[in-house]
PDB file of C-alpha atoms in Angstrom:
ATOM      1  CA  MET A 825     -17.172 -10.588 -15.594  1.00  0.00           C
ATOM      2  CA  GLY A 826     -12.840 -11.350 -14.609  1.00  0.00           C
ATOM      3  CA  SER A 827      -9.631 -10.027 -15.220  1.00  0.00           C
ATOM      4  CA  SER A 828      -7.617 -11.809 -17.994  1.00  0.00           C
ATOM      5  CA  ARG A 829      -4.391 -13.886 -17.286  1.00  0.00           C
ATOM      6  CA  ALA A 830      -1.244 -12.083 -18.111  1.00  0.00           C
ATOM      7  CA  TYR A 831       2.011 -13.759 -18.238  1.00  0.00           C
ATOM      8  CA  PRO A 832       5.373 -12.924 -18.482  1.00  0.00           C
ATOM      9  CA  VAL A 833       7.212 -13.687 -21.631  1.00  0.00           C
ATOM     10  CA  PHE A 834      10.374 -11.316 -21.762  1.00  0.00           C
ATOM     11  CA  ARG A 835      12.708  -9.679 -19.676  1.00  0.00           C
ATOM     12  CA  THR A 836      15.185  -7.215 -20.523  1.00  0.00           C
ATOM     13  CA  THR A 837      16.985  -3.999 -18.964  1.00  0.00           C
ATOM     14  CA  ASP A 838      16.733  -2.242 -22.157  1.00  0.00           C
ATOM     15  CA  ALA A 839      13.574  -0.075 -21.747  1.00  0.00           C
ATOM     16  CA  MET A 840      13.587   0.095 -26.412  1.00  0.00           C
ATOM     17  CA  GLU A 841      14.863  -3.661 -26.627  1.00  0.00           C
ATOM     18  CA  ALA A 842      11.331  -4.624 -24.722  1.00  0.00           C
ATOM     19  CA  TRP A 843       9.084  -1.689 -26.211  1.00  0.00           C
ATOM     20  CA  THR A 844      10.225  -3.290 -29.553  1.00  0.00           C
ATOM     21  CA  GLN A 845       9.348  -6.969 -28.612  1.00  0.00           C
ATOM     22  CA  ALA A 846       6.024  -5.544 -27.717  1.00  0.00           C
ATOM     23  CA  LEU A 847       5.336  -4.603 -30.809  1.00  0.00           C
ATOM     24  CA  ARG A 848       6.320  -7.857 -32.892  1.00  0.00           C
ATOM     25  CA  LEU A 849       3.330  -9.333 -30.733  1.00  0.00           C
ATOM     26  CA  ASN A 850       0.731  -7.115 -31.097  1.00  0.00           C
ATOM     27  CA  ASP A 851       1.694  -7.254 -34.464  1.00  0.00           C
ATOM     28  CA  LEU A 852       0.522 -11.085 -34.405  1.00  0.00           C
ATOM     29  CA  LEU A 853      -3.163  -9.619 -32.591  1.00  0.00           C
ATOM     30  CA  GLU A 854      -6.006 -10.374 -35.581  1.00  0.00           C
ATOM     31  CA  GLU A 855      -7.854  -7.343 -34.220  1.00  0.00           C
ATOM     32  CA  ARG A 856      -6.044  -3.709 -32.604  1.00  0.00           C
ATOM     33  CA  GLY A 857      -7.240  -1.231 -30.178  1.00  0.00           C
ATOM     34  CA  ASP A 858      -7.529   2.251 -31.218  1.00  0.00           C
ATOM     35  CA  GLU A 859      -6.269   3.311 -27.907  1.00  0.00           C
ATOM     36  CA  VAL A 860      -3.247   2.685 -26.602  1.00  0.00           C
ATOM     37  CA  THR A 861      -3.199   3.500 -22.110  1.00  0.00           C
ATOM     38  CA  LEU A 862       0.241   4.560 -21.446  1.00  0.00           C
ATOM     39  CA  MET A 863       0.644   5.064 -17.322  1.00  0.00           C
ATOM     40  CA  ALA A 864       3.733   6.060 -15.143  1.00  0.00           C
ATOM     41  CA  ASP A 865       5.378   6.431 -11.548  1.00  0.00           C
ATOM     42  CA  VAL A 866       7.070  10.290 -11.669  1.00  0.00           C
ATOM     43  CA  LEU A 867       9.383  10.055  -9.041  1.00  0.00           C
ATOM     44  CA  THR A 868      11.850  12.579 -10.036  1.00  0.00           C
ATOM     45  CA  VAL A 869      11.479  16.694 -10.737  1.00  0.00           C
ATOM     46  CA  GLU A 870      13.561  15.642 -13.652  1.00  0.00           C
ATOM     47  CA  ASP A 871      11.456  12.634 -14.472  1.00  0.00           C
ATOM     48  CA  ALA A 872       8.135  14.859 -14.111  1.00  0.00           C
ATOM     49  CA  ARG A 873       9.287  17.404 -16.754  1.00  0.00           C
ATOM     50  CA  ARG A 874      10.221  14.279 -19.316  1.00  0.00           C
ATOM     51  CA  PHE A 875       6.930  12.339 -19.467  1.00  0.00           C
ATOM     52  CA  ALA A 876       5.078  16.400 -19.342  1.00  0.00           C
ATOM     53  CA  THR A 877       6.797  16.955 -22.763  1.00  0.00           C
ATOM     54  CA  VAL A 878       5.997  13.516 -24.130  1.00  0.00           C
ATOM     55  CA  LEU A 879       2.372  13.967 -22.478  1.00  0.00           C
ATOM     56  CA  PRO A 880       1.495  17.514 -23.053  1.00  0.00           C
ATOM     57  CA  GLU A 881      -2.484  17.011 -22.980  1.00  0.00           C
ATOM     58  CA  ALA A 882      -2.356  14.736 -19.736  1.00  0.00           C
ATOM     59  CA  ASP A 883      -3.626  15.445 -16.229  1.00  0.00           C
ATOM     60  CA  PHE A 884      -0.924  14.230 -13.992  1.00  0.00           C
ATOM     61  CA  ASN A 885      -2.220  13.368  -9.971  1.00  0.00           C
ATOM     62  CA  TYR A 886      -0.450  12.470  -6.778  1.00  0.00           C
ATOM     63  CA  ALA A 887       0.386   9.361  -6.234  1.00  0.00           C
ATOM     64  CA  GLY A 888      -1.194   9.231  -3.408  1.00  0.00           C
ATOM     65  CA  SER A 889      -4.331  10.762  -1.584  1.00  0.00           C
ATOM     66  CA  ARG A 890      -3.264  14.299   0.015  1.00  0.00           C
ATOM     67  CA  LYS A 891      -5.512  16.323   2.170  1.00  0.00           C
ATOM     68  CA  ASP A 892      -5.896  19.752   3.595  1.00  0.00           C
ATOM     69  CA  PRO A 893      -4.629  19.278   6.598  1.00  0.00           C
ATOM     70  CA  VAL A 894      -7.635  22.065   7.350  1.00  0.00           C
ATOM     71  CA  THR A 895     -10.451  21.220   5.609  1.00  0.00           C
ATOM     72  CA  GLY A 896      -9.697  17.221   5.266  1.00  0.00           C
ATOM     73  CA  GLU A 897     -10.894  17.871   1.210  1.00  0.00           C
ATOM     74  CA  SER A 898      -9.009  15.753  -0.609  1.00  0.00           C
ATOM     75  CA  LEU A 899      -6.186  17.637  -3.047  1.00  0.00           C
ATOM     76  CA  ASP A 900      -5.486  17.808  -6.565  1.00  0.00           C
ATOM     77  CA  PHE A 901      -2.084  18.956  -8.144  1.00  0.00           C
ATOM     78  CA  GLY A 902      -2.180  21.910  -9.845  1.00  0.00           C
ATOM     79  CA  LEU A 903       1.240  22.645 -11.022  1.00  0.00           C
ATOM     80  CA  ASP A 904       2.416  23.542 -14.635  1.00  0.00           C
ATOM     81  CA  ILE A 905       4.826  20.696 -14.982  1.00  0.00           C
ATOM     82  CA  LEU A 906       7.345  22.785 -17.932  1.00  0.00           C
ATOM     83  CA  THR A 907       7.077  25.989 -15.933  1.00  0.00           C
ATOM     84  CA  ALA A 908       7.075  25.109 -11.720  1.00  0.00           C
ATOM     85  CA  HIS A 909      10.321  25.758  -9.833  1.00  0.00           C
ATOM     86  CA  HIS A 910      12.350  23.093  -9.000  1.00  0.00           C
ATOM     87  CA  ARG A 911      11.505  23.632  -5.410  1.00  0.00           C
ATOM     88  CA  LEU A 912       7.997  24.249  -5.986  1.00  0.00           C
ATOM     89  CA  LEU A 913       7.393  20.735  -7.677  1.00  0.00           C
ATOM     90  CA  GLU A 914       9.818  18.604  -5.829  1.00  0.00           C
ATOM     91  CA  PRO A 915       7.558  18.409  -2.590  1.00  0.00           C
ATOM     92  CA  GLU A 916       4.541  17.811  -4.627  1.00  0.00           C
ATOM     93  CA  LEU A 917       6.138  14.370  -5.718  1.00  0.00           C
ATOM     94  CA  PRO A 918       5.315  11.668  -6.593  1.00  0.00           C
ATOM     95  CA  LEU A 919       2.914  12.009  -9.383  1.00  0.00           C
ATOM     96  CA  SER A 920       1.179   9.196 -11.501  1.00  0.00           C
ATOM     97  CA  VAL A 921      -0.302   9.937 -15.037  1.00  0.00           C
ATOM     98  CA  LEU A 922      -2.768   7.702 -16.998  1.00  0.00           C
ATOM     99  CA  HIS A 923      -3.150   8.340 -20.325  1.00  0.00           C
ATOM    100  CA  TYR A 924      -4.839   7.802 -23.359  1.00  0.00           C
ATOM    101  CA  VAL A 925      -3.109   7.625 -27.087  1.00  0.00           C
ATOM    102  CA  PRO A 926      -3.754   6.513 -30.457  1.00  0.00           C
ATOM    103  CA  PRO A 927      -1.405   4.204 -32.073  1.00  0.00           C
ATOM    104  CA  GLY A 928       2.173   5.069 -32.775  1.00  0.00           C
ATOM    105  CA  THR A 929       1.588   8.385 -31.841  1.00  0.00           C
ATOM    106  CA  VAL A 930       3.811   8.968 -28.733  1.00  0.00           C
ATOM    107  CA  GLU A 931       4.675   4.848 -27.132  1.00  0.00           C
ATOM    108  CA  ASP A 932       8.829   5.659 -28.255  1.00  0.00           C
ATOM    109  CA  ARG A 933       9.207   8.937 -27.047  1.00  0.00           C
ATOM    110  CA  PHE A 934       7.688   7.454 -24.056  1.00  0.00           C
ATOM    111  CA  VAL A 935       9.753   4.377 -23.377  1.00  0.00           C
ATOM    112  CA  ARG A 936      12.408   7.126 -23.999  1.00  0.00           C
ATOM    113  CA  ALA A 937      10.882   9.246 -20.763  1.00  0.00           C
ATOM    114  CA  VAL A 938      11.061   5.960 -18.966  1.00  0.00           C
ATOM    115  CA  ARG A 939      14.286   5.863 -16.462  1.00  0.00           C
ATOM    116  CA  GLN A 940      13.504   5.640 -12.058  1.00  0.00           C
ATOM    117  CA  GLY A 941       9.944   5.298 -11.870  1.00  0.00           C
ATOM    118  CA  THR A 942       7.706   1.726 -12.744  1.00  0.00           C
ATOM    119  CA  ALA A 943       5.781   2.287 -16.068  1.00  0.00           C
ATOM    120  CA  SER A 944       3.662   0.368 -18.589  1.00  0.00           C
ATOM    121  CA  ILE A 945       2.341   0.360 -21.771  1.00  0.00           C
ATOM    122  CA  GLY A 946      -0.931  -1.175 -22.774  1.00  0.00           C
ATOM    123  CA  LEU A 947      -1.951  -2.840 -25.850  1.00  0.00           C
ATOM    124  CA  HIS A 948      -5.537  -4.235 -26.241  1.00  0.00           C
ATOM    125  CA  GLY A 949      -6.698  -6.004 -28.745  1.00  0.00           C
ATOM    126  CA  ARG A 950      -7.686  -9.854 -30.251  1.00  0.00           C
ATOM    127  CA  TRP A 951      -6.061 -12.812 -30.258  1.00  0.00           C
ATOM    128  CA  PRO A 952      -6.735 -14.556 -33.507  1.00  0.00           C
ATOM    129  CA  ASP A 953      -8.587 -17.868 -33.352  1.00  0.00           C
ATOM    130  CA  ASP A 954      -5.819 -21.091 -33.375  1.00  0.00           C
ATOM    131  CA  ALA A 955      -7.237 -24.523 -33.649  1.00  0.00           C
ATOM    132  CA  GLU A 956      -3.539 -25.827 -33.008  1.00  0.00           C
ATOM    133  CA  THR A 957      -3.727 -24.702 -29.137  1.00  0.00           C
ATOM    134  CA  ASP A 958      -8.048 -24.791 -29.041  1.00  0.00           C
ATOM    135  CA  SER A 959      -7.352 -21.252 -28.611  1.00  0.00           C
ATOM    136  CA  TYR A 960      -9.972 -18.400 -29.109  1.00  0.00           C
ATOM    137  CA  GLY A 961      -9.511 -14.767 -28.598  1.00  0.00           C
ATOM    138  CA  HIS A 962     -10.903 -13.023 -27.218  1.00  0.00           C
ATOM    139  CA  ALA A 963     -11.146  -9.081 -27.115  1.00  0.00           C
ATOM    140  CA  LYS A 964     -11.941  -8.008 -23.552  1.00  0.00           C
ATOM    141  CA  TYR A 965      -8.751  -9.813 -22.411  1.00  0.00           C
ATOM    142  CA  ASP A 966      -6.668 -10.228 -25.144  1.00  0.00           C
ATOM    143  CA  GLY A 967      -3.474  -7.496 -25.626  1.00  0.00           C
ATOM    144  CA  VAL A 968       0.322  -6.837 -24.868  1.00  0.00           C
ATOM    145  CA  GLU A 969       1.554  -4.481 -21.895  1.00  0.00           C
ATOM    146  CA  VAL A 970       5.145  -3.464 -21.157  1.00  0.00           C
ATOM    147  CA  LEU A 971       6.426  -2.753 -17.685  1.00  0.00           C
ATOM    148  CA  PHE A 972       8.994  -0.771 -16.843  1.00  0.00           C
ATOM    149  CA  ASN A 973      11.543  -0.942 -14.128  1.00  0.00           C
ATOM    150  CA  CYS A 974       8.759  -3.878 -12.480  1.00  0.00           C
ATOM    151  CA  ASP A 975       8.482  -7.730 -12.684  1.00  0.00           C
ATOM    152  CA  ASP A 976       4.757  -7.473 -12.825  1.00  0.00           C
ATOM    153  CA  VAL A 977       1.331  -6.431 -13.811  1.00  0.00           C
ATOM    154  CA  ASN A 978       0.474  -4.962 -10.348  1.00  0.00           C
ATOM    155  CA  TRP A 979       3.468  -2.447  -9.641  1.00  0.00           C
ATOM    156  CA  LEU A 980       4.160  -4.230  -6.455  1.00  0.00           C
ATOM    157  CA  GLN A 981       8.090  -5.777  -7.766  1.00  0.00           C
ATOM    158  CA  PRO A 982       9.756  -2.966  -8.816  1.00  0.00           C
ATOM    159  CA  THR A 983      13.469  -4.011 -10.182  1.00  0.00           C
ATOM    160  CA  ASP A 984      15.972  -2.764 -13.079  1.00  0.00           C
ATOM    161  CA  ARG A 985      14.325  -5.123 -15.687  1.00  0.00           C
ATOM    162  CA  HIS A 986      11.395  -4.432 -18.012  1.00  0.00           C
ATOM    163  CA  THR A 987       9.286  -7.079 -19.022  1.00  0.00           C
ATOM    164  CA  VAL A 988       6.397  -7.889 -21.191  1.00  0.00           C
ATOM    165  CA  PHE A 989       3.459  -9.812 -20.857  1.00  0.00           C
ATOM    166  CA  VAL A 990       0.576 -11.476 -22.782  1.00  0.00           C
ATOM    167  CA  HIS A 991      -2.578 -10.861 -21.646  1.00  0.00           C
ATOM    168  CA  VAL A 992      -5.193 -14.115 -22.486  1.00  0.00           C
ATOM    169  CA  ASP A 993      -8.674 -15.169 -21.466  1.00  0.00           C
ATOM    170  CA  LYS A 994      -9.288 -15.269 -17.600  1.00  0.00           C
ATOM    171  CA  TRP A 995      -9.205 -18.892 -18.288  1.00  0.00           C
ATOM    172  CA  GLY A 996      -5.615 -18.434 -18.638  1.00  0.00           C
ATOM    173  CA  ASP A 997      -4.736 -19.352 -21.788  1.00  0.00           C
ATOM    174  CA  LEU A 998      -1.163 -21.269 -20.744  1.00  0.00           C
ATOM    175  CA  PRO A 999      -0.686 -23.209 -24.801  1.00  0.00           C
ATOM    176  CA  ARG A1000      -1.691 -19.631 -26.174  1.00  0.00           C
ATOM    177  CA  ALA A1001       1.305 -17.766 -23.713  1.00  0.00           C
ATOM    178  CA  GLU A1002       3.744 -20.686 -24.702  1.00  0.00           C
ATOM    179  CA  LYS A1003       2.885 -20.081 -28.390  1.00  0.00           C
ATOM    180  CA  LEU A1004       3.590 -16.573 -28.547  1.00  0.00           C
ATOM    181  CA  ALA A1005       6.932 -16.530 -26.769  1.00  0.00           C
ATOM    182  CA  ALA A1006       8.632 -18.576 -28.445  1.00  0.00           C
ATOM    183  CA  HIS A1007       7.607 -16.065 -31.342  1.00  0.00           C
ATOM    184  CA  LEU A1008      10.080 -14.077 -29.457  1.00  0.00           C
ATOM    185  CA  GLY A1009      12.520 -17.090 -28.310  1.00  0.00           C
ATOM    186  CA  SER A1010      11.753 -16.942 -25.383  1.00  0.00           C
ATOM    187  CA  THR A1011       9.323 -19.090 -22.633  1.00  0.00           C
ATOM    188  CA  VAL A1012       6.696 -18.029 -20.478  1.00  0.00           C
ATOM    189  CA  LEU A1013       8.539 -16.878 -17.459  1.00  0.00           C
ATOM    190  CA  GLY A1014       6.467 -17.257 -14.472  1.00  0.00           C
ATOM    191  CA  ASP A1015       3.078 -17.617 -13.370  1.00  0.00           C
ATOM    192  CA  ALA A1016       0.174 -16.143 -14.687  1.00  0.00           C
ATOM    193  CA  GLN A1017      -0.950 -12.841 -13.212  1.00  0.00           C
ATOM    194  CA  HIS A1018      -4.227 -10.938 -13.552  1.00  0.00           C
ATOM    195  CA  GLY A1019      -4.194  -9.226 -15.793  1.00  0.00           C
ATOM    196  CA  TRP A1020      -6.716  -6.179 -16.875  1.00  0.00           C
TER     197      TRP A1020
END
């Protein structure tokens, strides 16, 4: 059991540059997952329409819990984002979306849809065994994640920067993280964080 440890290895104000660097790291995975995890907090009507265009099959939900004032039952978001009038959609915000897609399908368009809210793309896999750093790959923990408009994997530090993280085993394989950062011409930019 346990969570991966995620090390920040690259930061930029350019979302597409962050995504490009994440793909460079993804190419180093010995095994790659068959799904990409896309998540976003949707803060504006314009953001909602962009993400709904990119992810037409995704379920959008209220970002926080909402209850019926009479019955106390949980409410589900039910508007069609692409056709709902602006004034009907705006009071429903903020929304969130979590969606899984096959690799190489909509990720570039997802990155271009990011504006104000926090978003992420998660690429799971397994790093190769590396005798030089005495590191072993772990499919349960390994991967690359890009956080847009955020500096931490728990979405607690919103910012105007985009951060690429490498996920390693639950013991925090710093030598591997340092080697992966060096591949980008970077260094590890902070302490390990609890990952996925």
